[in-house]
Every structure is written in structure tokens, then in C-alpha cells.
Amino acid sequence: MSLSSFMQPDGRNLSKAGITLLMAPFFMLIGIAFLYPLISLLSISVTEPELGFQNYERILDTPVYGKVLLRTLWIALLVSILSLFLAFPVAMAMVSSGGAMAVFITACILLPFWSSVLVRTAAWAVLLQRNGIVNDLLQAIGIIDAPVRLLYTQGAVVVAMTHVLMPFMVLPIYGALRNIPQDYGRAAAICGAGPLRGFIEVTLPLAMPGVLGGFILVFLTALGYFITPALLGSPQEMMIATLISQQLREFLDWPFAAALVGVLTLFVTAITLVFSRVFRFDRMLGGQV
């Protein structure tokens, strides 16, 4: 088979066979490293200790597991919203800045990727402890009279997860904002729109592909987040990933842990399908308007 068979007639672009050949190693990796382990794990949830859906019925019959799932959804939603409000101004600053300032902002966004999530989470544990900087600062400015409990709370989990996941919100928004021609803003100003109206009616709608892409990326990642809730959260504020780890490590209950994974996978798949139905992923990822 010649190389020309993998090219389109114009000789410049790959044919469908060429694209399939290039993508084959990726799909093989996904199948071996993700799909096969996931299917094997989910099969355990319905075959052990006996064939049936007893493990899933246990999730439905025990209210605490439903509360954990709802708490996970709430925290993931809250982290996504906070990341959006913090990331949008940063993305706008990246687009509007130039020279050394643009390099500095970009470095601040990318540098966290060079350190472990565990290190960043441990740093928040140091900051939020009773004798940490945050408590000392709050006492210094008179907001509190004595150290308060900040660590091992839902607030600590939300703040730390927002810090860790915010870069995943900044980059898609930055890509969408960068594709907006500057002439649009000047045209809005010429038509009499002020900065706020121009942002609401011009910039924000055109940036929505990046906003939606970053939001779904952060939300789905937060649903299965483990390290930060495990280190900064409390047993009373447990999320589903921590619950799965507890079932595996402490109780060695693999079938029930597999059922929890199945429920989480179902939620992630359903949310992804809803977003893909309402919003086109090619627009979200490509930042096109």
C-alpha cells in the first residue's frame, strides 16, 4: 500500500484512512489503559457477591451515599463558578497586556502545572491551620479575636480546588477572547456602547465557547477530585472520590466501590451528553464564533 492511498486527491491533506491510521495508537491506548479497566471494574459491581444490582440498591437505600453524591455535585458546581469569576479577568488581562506583563501573567498561570497537586494542597493546609497565615491575618485586622477552624472544612476544599483547577478555566477563555477581533470593541464604542455594555453585548457572547469549554472541563474534573478533599476535608464533608477510596483501602469492598464508580461514571456521561446536545463541543474547544 503506497503513501498516496492515505492522502486526498489534492495531495495536501490526509484521507480518512490516513487519519484513522494516525489515530490508531491513541485509540489503542484509550482502550487498554481506560476502557478495559473501567469495564472490568463495572462488571464486578453486578457480578459480586452474586449476579444482580445489590450494590446499586445499597447506594439508593442508604441516604448517606446520596448526600455524598449531592455534596460532590454542589462542590463541583461551586468550584466551577468561582473559577469562572476569577479566571475571566485574568484571561482578559492576558489578551490586553503585552510584553513583559503578558509573559508574567502567562507564567503565573502555567507555573502551577510544574508542581504537584499534592504540594499545592499541602501549602493550603499550612496557610489554613489554626496558627497559619490566614488566621494570623484575620486576627491582625480585627475580624476575629481567636483562631477559628478553617482547615478540614468544606470552605477549605472549595478554595484549594478552585486554586488548583482555575488554570483549566483560564486557558479556554483566553483562546476564545484572543479570537475576537479588536475591531468589534471599537465598533461597539463608535455605536455608543460604553465599556460595560460592550462587554455584555459583544465580548461575553463571543467568548461563550471558551467559557462553556472551561466550565465543563473544571466541573467534570472536580466531580472525581480526590487529593484535595482527602487532605483538606473532613469525614463529615466527604466527596464521592474519597468515599470510593475508603471502600477500597479500609473496607476492601471492591464490588461496592465499583458500584460507586458506576454511579459517578453515569453522572459524568449524562452531564457530558447534555452539554454536547445543548452546546457544540467543536465550538467550545475551538473557540469559534
PDB file of C-alpha atoms in Angstrom:
ATOM      1  CA  MET A   1       0.000   0.000   0.000  1.00  0.00           C
ATOM      2  CA  SER A   2       1.527   3.300  -1.095  1.00  0.00           C
ATOM      3  CA  LEU A   3       1.641   6.525   0.841  1.00  0.00           C
ATOM      4  CA  SER A   4      -0.614   8.184  -1.712  1.00  0.00           C
ATOM      5  CA  SER A   5      -3.516   5.971  -0.614  1.00  0.00           C
ATOM      6  CA  PHE A   6      -3.578   7.828   2.692  1.00  0.00           C
ATOM      7  CA  MET A   7      -3.772  11.252   1.034  1.00  0.00           C
ATOM      8  CA  GLN A   8      -6.656  13.120  -0.549  1.00  0.00           C
ATOM      9  CA  PRO A   9      -6.547  13.734  -4.323  1.00  0.00           C
ATOM     10  CA  ASP A  10      -5.045  17.192  -3.821  1.00  0.00           C
ATOM     11  CA  GLY A  11      -2.036  15.560  -2.142  1.00  0.00           C
ATOM     12  CA  ARG A  12      -2.064  18.067   0.703  1.00  0.00           C
ATOM     13  CA  ASN A  13      -4.482  16.635   3.241  1.00  0.00           C
ATOM     14  CA  LEU A  14      -4.831  13.203   4.791  1.00  0.00           C
ATOM     15  CA  SER A  15      -7.684  10.957   3.729  1.00  0.00           C
ATOM     16  CA  LYS A  16      -9.974   9.218   6.220  1.00  0.00           C
ATOM     17  CA  ALA A  17      -7.741   6.146   6.054  1.00  0.00           C
ATOM     18  CA  GLY A  18      -4.690   8.263   6.854  1.00  0.00           C
ATOM     19  CA  ILE A  19      -6.391   9.943   9.797  1.00  0.00           C
ATOM     20  CA  THR A  20      -7.541   6.563  11.116  1.00  0.00           C
ATOM     21  CA  LEU A  21      -4.012   5.197  10.863  1.00  0.00           C
ATOM     22  CA  LEU A  22      -2.570   8.138  12.784  1.00  0.00           C
ATOM     23  CA  MET A  23      -5.255   7.889  15.474  1.00  0.00           C
ATOM     24  CA  ALA A  24      -4.958   4.111  15.889  1.00  0.00           C
ATOM     25  CA  PRO A  25      -2.216   4.219  18.603  1.00  0.00           C
ATOM     26  CA  PHE A  26      -4.256   6.761  20.589  1.00  0.00           C
ATOM     27  CA  PHE A  27      -7.416   4.654  20.445  1.00  0.00           C
ATOM     28  CA  MET A  28      -5.439   1.550  21.401  1.00  0.00           C
ATOM     29  CA  LEU A  29      -4.037   3.384  24.427  1.00  0.00           C
ATOM     30  CA  ILE A  30      -7.509   4.563  25.457  1.00  0.00           C
ATOM     31  CA  GLY A  31      -8.885   1.044  25.093  1.00  0.00           C
ATOM     32  CA  ILE A  32      -6.102  -0.663  27.045  1.00  0.00           C
ATOM     33  CA  ALA A  33      -5.470   1.935  29.752  1.00  0.00           C
ATOM     34  CA  PHE A  34      -9.032   3.247  30.287  1.00  0.00           C
ATOM     35  CA  LEU A  35     -11.911   1.325  28.734  1.00  0.00           C
ATOM     36  CA  TYR A  36     -10.797  -2.194  29.627  1.00  0.00           C
ATOM     37  CA  PRO A  37     -10.083  -1.417  33.342  1.00  0.00           C
ATOM     38  CA  LEU A  38     -13.332   0.570  33.608  1.00  0.00           C
ATOM     39  CA  ILE A  39     -15.450  -2.191  32.057  1.00  0.00           C
ATOM     40  CA  SER A  40     -13.751  -4.817  34.236  1.00  0.00           C
ATOM     41  CA  LEU A  41     -14.411  -2.740  37.352  1.00  0.00           C
ATOM     42  CA  LEU A  42     -18.040  -2.105  36.461  1.00  0.00           C
ATOM     43  CA  SER A  43     -18.567  -5.810  35.818  1.00  0.00           C
ATOM     44  CA  ILE A  44     -17.528  -6.519  39.403  1.00  0.00           C
ATOM     45  CA  SER A  45     -20.345  -4.280  40.648  1.00  0.00           C
ATOM     46  CA  VAL A  46     -23.007  -6.543  39.124  1.00  0.00           C
ATOM     47  CA  THR A  47     -21.382  -9.978  39.486  1.00  0.00           C
ATOM     48  CA  GLU A  48     -20.099  -9.910  43.092  1.00  0.00           C
ATOM     49  CA  PRO A  49     -21.008 -11.103  45.637  1.00  0.00           C
ATOM     50  CA  GLU A  50     -23.674 -12.514  43.315  1.00  0.00           C
ATOM     51  CA  LEU A  51     -25.218 -11.621  39.979  1.00  0.00           C
ATOM     52  CA  GLY A  52     -27.556  -8.648  40.341  1.00  0.00           C
ATOM     53  CA  PHE A  53     -27.765  -4.986  41.294  1.00  0.00           C
ATOM     54  CA  GLN A  54     -27.479  -5.351  45.073  1.00  0.00           C
ATOM     55  CA  ASN A  55     -24.587  -2.902  45.272  1.00  0.00           C
ATOM     56  CA  TYR A  56     -26.529  -0.216  43.410  1.00  0.00           C
ATOM     57  CA  GLU A  57     -29.611  -0.864  45.568  1.00  0.00           C
ATOM     58  CA  ARG A  58     -27.397  -0.310  48.607  1.00  0.00           C
ATOM     59  CA  ILE A  59     -26.493   3.149  47.288  1.00  0.00           C
ATOM     60  CA  LEU A  60     -30.172   4.010  46.772  1.00  0.00           C
ATOM     61  CA  ASP A  61     -31.299   2.583  50.121  1.00  0.00           C
ATOM     62  CA  THR A  62     -28.652   4.377  52.219  1.00  0.00           C
ATOM     63  CA  PRO A  63     -29.307   8.148  52.460  1.00  0.00           C
ATOM     64  CA  VAL A  64     -25.713   8.984  53.398  1.00  0.00           C
ATOM     65  CA  TYR A  65     -24.448   7.919  49.979  1.00  0.00           C
ATOM     66  CA  GLY A  66     -26.987  10.144  48.271  1.00  0.00           C
ATOM     67  CA  LYS A  67     -25.835  13.048  50.436  1.00  0.00           C
ATOM     68  CA  VAL A  68     -22.225  12.393  49.444  1.00  0.00           C
ATOM     69  CA  LEU A  69     -23.179  12.457  45.764  1.00  0.00           C
ATOM     70  CA  LEU A  70     -25.196  15.669  46.130  1.00  0.00           C
ATOM     71  CA  ARG A  71     -22.353  17.259  48.096  1.00  0.00           C
ATOM     72  CA  THR A  72     -19.936  16.297  45.338  1.00  0.00           C
ATOM     73  CA  LEU A  73     -22.168  17.875  42.690  1.00  0.00           C
ATOM     74  CA  TRP A  74     -22.576  21.033  44.791  1.00  0.00           C
ATOM     75  CA  ILE A  75     -18.849  21.446  45.440  1.00  0.00           C
ATOM     76  CA  ALA A  76     -18.011  20.803  41.780  1.00  0.00           C
ATOM     77  CA  LEU A  77     -20.576  23.418  40.709  1.00  0.00           C
ATOM     78  CA  LEU A  78     -19.327  25.947  43.280  1.00  0.00           C
ATOM     79  CA  VAL A  79     -15.692  25.426  42.270  1.00  0.00           C
ATOM     80  CA  SER A  80     -16.618  25.864  38.603  1.00  0.00           C
ATOM     81  CA  ILE A  81     -18.481  29.119  39.267  1.00  0.00           C
ATOM     82  CA  LEU A  82     -15.693  30.557  41.420  1.00  0.00           C
ATOM     83  CA  SER A  83     -13.090  29.537  38.852  1.00  0.00           C
ATOM     84  CA  LEU A  84     -15.094  31.277  36.123  1.00  0.00           C
ATOM     85  CA  PHE A  85     -15.374  34.566  38.019  1.00  0.00           C
ATOM     86  CA  LEU A  86     -11.671  34.520  38.873  1.00  0.00           C
ATOM     87  CA  ALA A  87     -10.444  33.288  35.508  1.00  0.00           C
ATOM     88  CA  PHE A  88     -12.285  35.684  33.207  1.00  0.00           C
ATOM     89  CA  PRO A  89     -10.471  38.852  34.375  1.00  0.00           C
ATOM     90  CA  VAL A  90      -7.147  37.016  34.204  1.00  0.00           C
ATOM     91  CA  ALA A  91      -7.850  35.869  30.650  1.00  0.00           C
ATOM     92  CA  MET A  92      -8.828  39.397  29.647  1.00  0.00           C
ATOM     93  CA  ALA A  93      -5.608  40.729  31.172  1.00  0.00           C
ATOM     94  CA  MET A  94      -3.614  38.155  29.208  1.00  0.00           C
ATOM     95  CA  VAL A  95      -5.246  39.275  25.956  1.00  0.00           C
ATOM     96  CA  SER A  96      -4.987  43.018  26.561  1.00  0.00           C
ATOM     97  CA  SER A  97      -1.453  43.006  28.017  1.00  0.00           C
ATOM     98  CA  GLY A  98       1.729  42.888  26.033  1.00  0.00           C
ATOM     99  CA  GLY A  99       5.438  42.462  26.502  1.00  0.00           C
ATOM    100  CA  ALA A 100       6.762  41.578  29.942  1.00  0.00           C
ATOM    101  CA  MET A 101       3.347  41.826  31.623  1.00  0.00           C
ATOM    102  CA  ALA A 102       1.819  39.232  29.272  1.00  0.00           C
ATOM    103  CA  VAL A 103       4.763  36.909  29.902  1.00  0.00           C
ATOM    104  CA  PHE A 104       4.402  37.381  33.660  1.00  0.00           C
ATOM    105  CA  ILE A 105       0.672  36.618  33.690  1.00  0.00           C
ATOM    106  CA  THR A 106       1.146  33.574  31.466  1.00  0.00           C
ATOM    107  CA  ALA A 107       3.928  32.309  33.731  1.00  0.00           C
ATOM    108  CA  CYS A 108       1.684  32.684  36.785  1.00  0.00           C
ATOM    109  CA  ILE A 109      -0.936  30.534  35.044  1.00  0.00           C
ATOM    110  CA  LEU A 110       1.458  27.856  33.781  1.00  0.00           C
ATOM    111  CA  LEU A 111       3.841  27.594  36.764  1.00  0.00           C
ATOM    112  CA  PRO A 112       1.342  25.600  38.902  1.00  0.00           C
ATOM    113  CA  PHE A 113       1.481  22.835  36.279  1.00  0.00           C
ATOM    114  CA  TRP A 114       5.165  22.387  37.149  1.00  0.00           C
ATOM    115  CA  SER A 115       4.414  21.441  40.749  1.00  0.00           C
ATOM    116  CA  SER A 116       2.481  18.517  42.145  1.00  0.00           C
ATOM    117  CA  VAL A 117      -1.158  18.903  43.158  1.00  0.00           C
ATOM    118  CA  LEU A 118      -0.145  17.326  46.452  1.00  0.00           C
ATOM    119  CA  VAL A 119       2.370  20.112  47.088  1.00  0.00           C
ATOM    120  CA  ARG A 120      -0.158  22.839  46.322  1.00  0.00           C
ATOM    121  CA  THR A 121      -2.750  21.194  48.556  1.00  0.00           C
ATOM    122  CA  ALA A 122      -0.234  20.837  51.387  1.00  0.00           C
ATOM    123  CA  ALA A 123       0.554  24.537  51.039  1.00  0.00           C
ATOM    124  CA  TRP A 124      -3.099  25.359  51.650  1.00  0.00           C
ATOM    125  CA  ALA A 125      -3.053  23.128  54.738  1.00  0.00           C
ATOM    126  CA  VAL A 126      -0.188  25.241  56.101  1.00  0.00           C
ATOM    127  CA  LEU A 127      -1.974  28.502  55.296  1.00  0.00           C
ATOM    128  CA  LEU A 128      -5.324  27.471  56.810  1.00  0.00           C
ATOM    129  CA  GLN A 129      -4.164  25.841  60.042  1.00  0.00           C
ATOM    130  CA  ARG A 130      -5.011  27.486  63.364  1.00  0.00           C
ATOM    131  CA  ASN A 131      -1.576  29.062  63.603  1.00  0.00           C
ATOM    132  CA  GLY A 132      -1.362  29.735  59.879  1.00  0.00           C
ATOM    133  CA  ILE A 133      -1.063  32.961  57.944  1.00  0.00           C
ATOM    134  CA  VAL A 134      -4.795  33.302  57.266  1.00  0.00           C
ATOM    135  CA  ASN A 135      -5.783  33.136  60.934  1.00  0.00           C
ATOM    136  CA  ASP A 136      -2.946  35.478  61.888  1.00  0.00           C
ATOM    137  CA  LEU A 137      -4.046  37.983  59.235  1.00  0.00           C
ATOM    138  CA  LEU A 138      -7.703  37.856  60.287  1.00  0.00           C
ATOM    139  CA  GLN A 139      -6.707  38.490  63.891  1.00  0.00           C
ATOM    140  CA  ALA A 140      -4.343  41.297  62.902  1.00  0.00           C
ATOM    141  CA  ILE A 141      -7.077  43.247  61.087  1.00  0.00           C
ATOM    142  CA  GLY A 142      -9.599  42.603  63.871  1.00  0.00           C
ATOM    143  CA  ILE A 143     -12.079  40.343  62.096  1.00  0.00           C
ATOM    144  CA  ILE A 144     -11.640  37.556  64.658  1.00  0.00           C
ATOM    145  CA  ASP A 145     -10.387  37.572  68.254  1.00  0.00           C
ATOM    146  CA  ALA A 146      -9.092  33.990  68.349  1.00  0.00           C
ATOM    147  CA  PRO A 147      -8.065  31.422  65.733  1.00  0.00           C
ATOM    148  CA  VAL A 148     -11.018  29.765  64.005  1.00  0.00           C
ATOM    149  CA  ARG A 149     -11.294  26.383  62.345  1.00  0.00           C
ATOM    150  CA  LEU A 150     -10.552  26.846  58.654  1.00  0.00           C
ATOM    151  CA  LEU A 151      -8.866  23.547  57.896  1.00  0.00           C
ATOM    152  CA  TYR A 152     -10.894  20.342  57.371  1.00  0.00           C
ATOM    153  CA  THR A 153     -13.956  22.276  56.229  1.00  0.00           C
ATOM    154  CA  GLN A 154     -15.913  22.473  53.001  1.00  0.00           C
ATOM    155  CA  GLY A 155     -14.671  26.024  52.512  1.00  0.00           C
ATOM    156  CA  ALA A 156     -11.050  24.863  52.600  1.00  0.00           C
ATOM    157  CA  VAL A 157     -11.816  22.206  49.980  1.00  0.00           C
ATOM    158  CA  VAL A 158     -13.577  24.701  47.701  1.00  0.00           C
ATOM    159  CA  VAL A 159     -10.808  27.321  47.950  1.00  0.00           C
ATOM    160  CA  ALA A 160      -7.993  24.835  47.329  1.00  0.00           C
ATOM    161  CA  MET A 161      -9.797  23.106  44.446  1.00  0.00           C
ATOM    162  CA  THR A 162     -10.523  26.475  42.846  1.00  0.00           C
ATOM    163  CA  HIS A 163      -6.841  27.371  43.074  1.00  0.00           C
ATOM    164  CA  VAL A 164      -5.770  24.061  41.526  1.00  0.00           C
ATOM    165  CA  LEU A 165      -8.364  23.963  38.732  1.00  0.00           C
ATOM    166  CA  MET A 166      -8.539  27.651  37.761  1.00  0.00           C
ATOM    167  CA  PRO A 167      -5.833  27.347  35.037  1.00  0.00           C
ATOM    168  CA  PHE A 168      -8.106  24.897  33.217  1.00  0.00           C
ATOM    169  CA  MET A 169     -10.681  27.704  33.084  1.00  0.00           C
ATOM    170  CA  VAL A 170      -8.268  30.480  32.129  1.00  0.00           C
ATOM    171  CA  LEU A 171      -6.781  28.844  29.040  1.00  0.00           C
ATOM    172  CA  PRO A 172     -10.028  28.103  27.098  1.00  0.00           C
ATOM    173  CA  ILE A 173     -11.371  31.588  27.871  1.00  0.00           C
ATOM    174  CA  TYR A 174      -8.076  33.115  26.777  1.00  0.00           C
ATOM    175  CA  GLY A 175      -8.255  31.201  23.497  1.00  0.00           C
ATOM    176  CA  ALA A 176     -11.801  32.453  22.845  1.00  0.00           C
ATOM    177  CA  LEU A 177     -11.009  36.069  23.747  1.00  0.00           C
ATOM    178  CA  ARG A 178      -7.910  36.052  21.581  1.00  0.00           C
ATOM    179  CA  ASN A 179     -10.007  35.094  18.531  1.00  0.00           C
ATOM    180  CA  ILE A 180     -12.289  38.126  18.942  1.00  0.00           C
ATOM    181  CA  PRO A 181     -11.186  40.875  16.522  1.00  0.00           C
ATOM    182  CA  GLN A 182     -10.350  44.136  18.281  1.00  0.00           C
ATOM    183  CA  ASP A 183     -12.410  45.978  15.672  1.00  0.00           C
ATOM    184  CA  TYR A 184     -15.574  44.632  17.307  1.00  0.00           C
ATOM    185  CA  GLY A 185     -14.907  46.543  20.519  1.00  0.00           C
ATOM    186  CA  ARG A 186     -14.094  49.735  18.637  1.00  0.00           C
ATOM    187  CA  ALA A 187     -17.240  49.340  16.511  1.00  0.00           C
ATOM    188  CA  ALA A 188     -19.347  48.955  19.672  1.00  0.00           C
ATOM    189  CA  ALA A 189     -17.778  52.098  21.126  1.00  0.00           C
ATOM    190  CA  ILE A 190     -18.464  54.041  17.916  1.00  0.00           C
ATOM    191  CA  CYS A 191     -22.117  52.941  18.107  1.00  0.00           C
ATOM    192  CA  GLY A 192     -22.345  54.451  21.580  1.00  0.00           C
ATOM    193  CA  ALA A 193     -21.866  51.390  23.780  1.00  0.00           C
ATOM    194  CA  GLY A 194     -19.943  52.001  26.972  1.00  0.00           C
ATOM    195  CA  PRO A 195     -17.325  49.561  28.309  1.00  0.00           C
ATOM    196  CA  LEU A 196     -19.866  47.603  30.377  1.00  0.00           C
ATOM    197  CA  ARG A 197     -22.450  47.368  27.611  1.00  0.00           C
ATOM    198  CA  GLY A 198     -19.777  46.476  25.079  1.00  0.00           C
ATOM    199  CA  PHE A 199     -18.579  43.677  27.333  1.00  0.00           C
ATOM    200  CA  ILE A 200     -22.083  42.293  27.951  1.00  0.00           C
ATOM    201  CA  GLU A 201     -23.350  42.533  24.363  1.00  0.00           C
ATOM    202  CA  VAL A 202     -20.169  41.898  22.380  1.00  0.00           C
ATOM    203  CA  THR A 203     -17.262  40.367  24.302  1.00  0.00           C
ATOM    204  CA  LEU A 204     -19.149  37.966  26.556  1.00  0.00           C
ATOM    205  CA  PRO A 205     -21.326  36.343  23.846  1.00  0.00           C
ATOM    206  CA  LEU A 206     -18.318  35.849  21.579  1.00  0.00           C
ATOM    207  CA  ALA A 207     -16.305  34.381  24.466  1.00  0.00           C
ATOM    208  CA  MET A 208     -19.029  31.888  25.426  1.00  0.00           C
ATOM    209  CA  PRO A 209     -17.411  28.926  23.598  1.00  0.00           C
ATOM    210  CA  GLY A 210     -14.331  29.296  25.817  1.00  0.00           C
ATOM    211  CA  VAL A 211     -16.436  29.914  28.916  1.00  0.00           C
ATOM    212  CA  LEU A 212     -18.524  26.786  28.341  1.00  0.00           C
ATOM    213  CA  GLY A 213     -15.496  24.701  27.442  1.00  0.00           C
ATOM    214  CA  GLY A 214     -13.625  25.760  30.591  1.00  0.00           C
ATOM    215  CA  PHE A 215     -16.707  25.333  32.773  1.00  0.00           C
ATOM    216  CA  ILE A 216     -17.433  21.765  31.695  1.00  0.00           C
ATOM    217  CA  LEU A 217     -13.731  20.875  31.939  1.00  0.00           C
ATOM    218  CA  VAL A 218     -13.439  22.173  35.509  1.00  0.00           C
ATOM    219  CA  PHE A 219     -16.801  20.744  36.560  1.00  0.00           C
ATOM    220  CA  LEU A 220     -16.130  17.224  35.308  1.00  0.00           C
ATOM    221  CA  THR A 221     -12.623  17.253  36.801  1.00  0.00           C
ATOM    222  CA  ALA A 222     -13.952  18.439  40.163  1.00  0.00           C
ATOM    223  CA  LEU A 223     -16.530  15.640  40.272  1.00  0.00           C
ATOM    224  CA  GLY A 224     -13.817  12.999  40.577  1.00  0.00           C
ATOM    225  CA  TYR A 225     -11.236  15.015  42.504  1.00  0.00           C
ATOM    226  CA  PHE A 226      -9.529  13.108  45.310  1.00  0.00           C
ATOM    227  CA  ILE A 227      -6.290  14.586  46.702  1.00  0.00           C
ATOM    228  CA  THR A 228      -7.586  17.971  47.847  1.00  0.00           C
ATOM    229  CA  PRO A 229     -10.825  16.736  49.517  1.00  0.00           C
ATOM    230  CA  ALA A 230      -8.895  13.893  51.169  1.00  0.00           C
ATOM    231  CA  LEU A 231      -6.274  16.202  52.706  1.00  0.00           C
ATOM    232  CA  LEU A 232      -8.314  19.313  53.490  1.00  0.00           C
ATOM    233  CA  GLY A 233     -11.804  17.921  54.021  1.00  0.00           C
ATOM    234  CA  SER A 234     -13.344  16.159  56.994  1.00  0.00           C
ATOM    235  CA  PRO A 235     -15.201  12.826  57.161  1.00  0.00           C
ATOM    236  CA  GLN A 236     -18.419  14.826  57.547  1.00  0.00           C
ATOM    237  CA  GLU A 237     -17.702  16.653  54.267  1.00  0.00           C
ATOM    238  CA  MET A 238     -16.628  13.593  52.286  1.00  0.00           C
ATOM    239  CA  MET A 239     -16.845  13.620  48.484  1.00  0.00           C
ATOM    240  CA  ILE A 240     -17.507  10.598  46.309  1.00  0.00           C
ATOM    241  CA  ALA A 241     -13.879  10.032  45.278  1.00  0.00           C
ATOM    242  CA  THR A 242     -12.866   9.928  48.950  1.00  0.00           C
ATOM    243  CA  LEU A 243     -15.740   7.531  49.653  1.00  0.00           C
ATOM    244  CA  ILE A 244     -14.572   5.227  46.870  1.00  0.00           C
ATOM    245  CA  SER A 245     -11.032   5.267  48.260  1.00  0.00           C
ATOM    246  CA  GLN A 246     -12.363   4.467  51.734  1.00  0.00           C
ATOM    247  CA  GLN A 247     -14.306   1.461  50.444  1.00  0.00           C
ATOM    248  CA  LEU A 248     -11.204   0.154  48.662  1.00  0.00           C
ATOM    249  CA  ARG A 249      -8.499   0.772  51.277  1.00  0.00           C
ATOM    250  CA  GLU A 250     -10.301   0.433  54.596  1.00  0.00           C
ATOM    251  CA  PHE A 251     -13.186  -1.965  53.938  1.00  0.00           C
ATOM    252  CA  LEU A 252     -11.755  -3.814  50.896  1.00  0.00           C
ATOM    253  CA  ASP A 253     -15.269  -3.738  49.439  1.00  0.00           C
ATOM    254  CA  TRP A 254     -14.392  -3.760  45.759  1.00  0.00           C
ATOM    255  CA  PRO A 255     -17.906  -4.562  44.434  1.00  0.00           C
ATOM    256  CA  PHE A 256     -19.495  -1.628  46.280  1.00  0.00           C
ATOM    257  CA  ALA A 257     -16.630   0.692  45.318  1.00  0.00           C
ATOM    258  CA  ALA A 258     -17.160  -0.409  41.709  1.00  0.00           C
ATOM    259  CA  ALA A 259     -20.849   0.473  42.017  1.00  0.00           C
ATOM    260  CA  LEU A 260     -19.906   3.945  43.253  1.00  0.00           C
ATOM    261  CA  VAL A 261     -17.602   4.291  40.252  1.00  0.00           C
ATOM    262  CA  GLY A 262     -20.504   3.238  38.039  1.00  0.00           C
ATOM    263  CA  VAL A 263     -22.767   5.913  39.511  1.00  0.00           C
ATOM    264  CA  LEU A 264     -20.073   8.569  39.115  1.00  0.00           C
ATOM    265  CA  THR A 265     -19.435   7.454  35.522  1.00  0.00           C
ATOM    266  CA  LEU A 266     -23.167   7.618  34.814  1.00  0.00           C
ATOM    267  CA  PHE A 267     -23.384  11.182  36.128  1.00  0.00           C
ATOM    268  CA  VAL A 268     -20.314  12.308  34.177  1.00  0.00           C
ATOM    269  CA  THR A 269     -21.609  10.707  30.975  1.00  0.00           C
ATOM    270  CA  ALA A 270     -25.075  12.219  31.402  1.00  0.00           C
ATOM    271  CA  ILE A 271     -23.705  15.700  32.042  1.00  0.00           C
ATOM    272  CA  THR A 272     -21.356  15.415  29.063  1.00  0.00           C
ATOM    273  CA  LEU A 273     -24.205  14.315  26.780  1.00  0.00           C
ATOM    274  CA  VAL A 274     -26.378  17.203  27.958  1.00  0.00           C
ATOM    275  CA  PHE A 275     -23.633  19.721  27.259  1.00  0.00           C
ATOM    276  CA  SER A 276     -22.839  18.150  23.898  1.00  0.00           C
ATOM    277  CA  ARG A 277     -26.527  18.287  22.972  1.00  0.00           C
ATOM    278  CA  VAL A 278     -27.065  21.885  24.069  1.00  0.00           C
ATOM    279  CA  PHE A 279     -23.649  23.263  23.145  1.00  0.00           C
ATOM    280  CA  ARG A 280     -21.482  22.028  20.294  1.00  0.00           C
ATOM    281  CA  PHE A 281     -18.128  20.785  21.588  1.00  0.00           C
ATOM    282  CA  ASP A 282     -16.327  21.758  18.404  1.00  0.00           C
ATOM    283  CA  ARG A 283     -17.255  25.384  19.057  1.00  0.00           C
ATOM    284  CA  MET A 284     -16.333  25.194  22.721  1.00  0.00           C
ATOM    285  CA  LEU A 285     -12.931  23.667  22.102  1.00  0.00           C
ATOM    286  CA  GLY A 286     -12.131  25.630  19.007  1.00  0.00           C
ATOM    287  CA  GLY A 287     -13.267  28.953  20.389  1.00  0.00           C
ATOM    288  CA  GLN A 288     -15.018  29.781  17.108  1.00  0.00           C
ATOM    289  CA  VAL A 289     -17.965  32.124  16.898  1.00  0.00           C
TER     290      VAL A 289
END
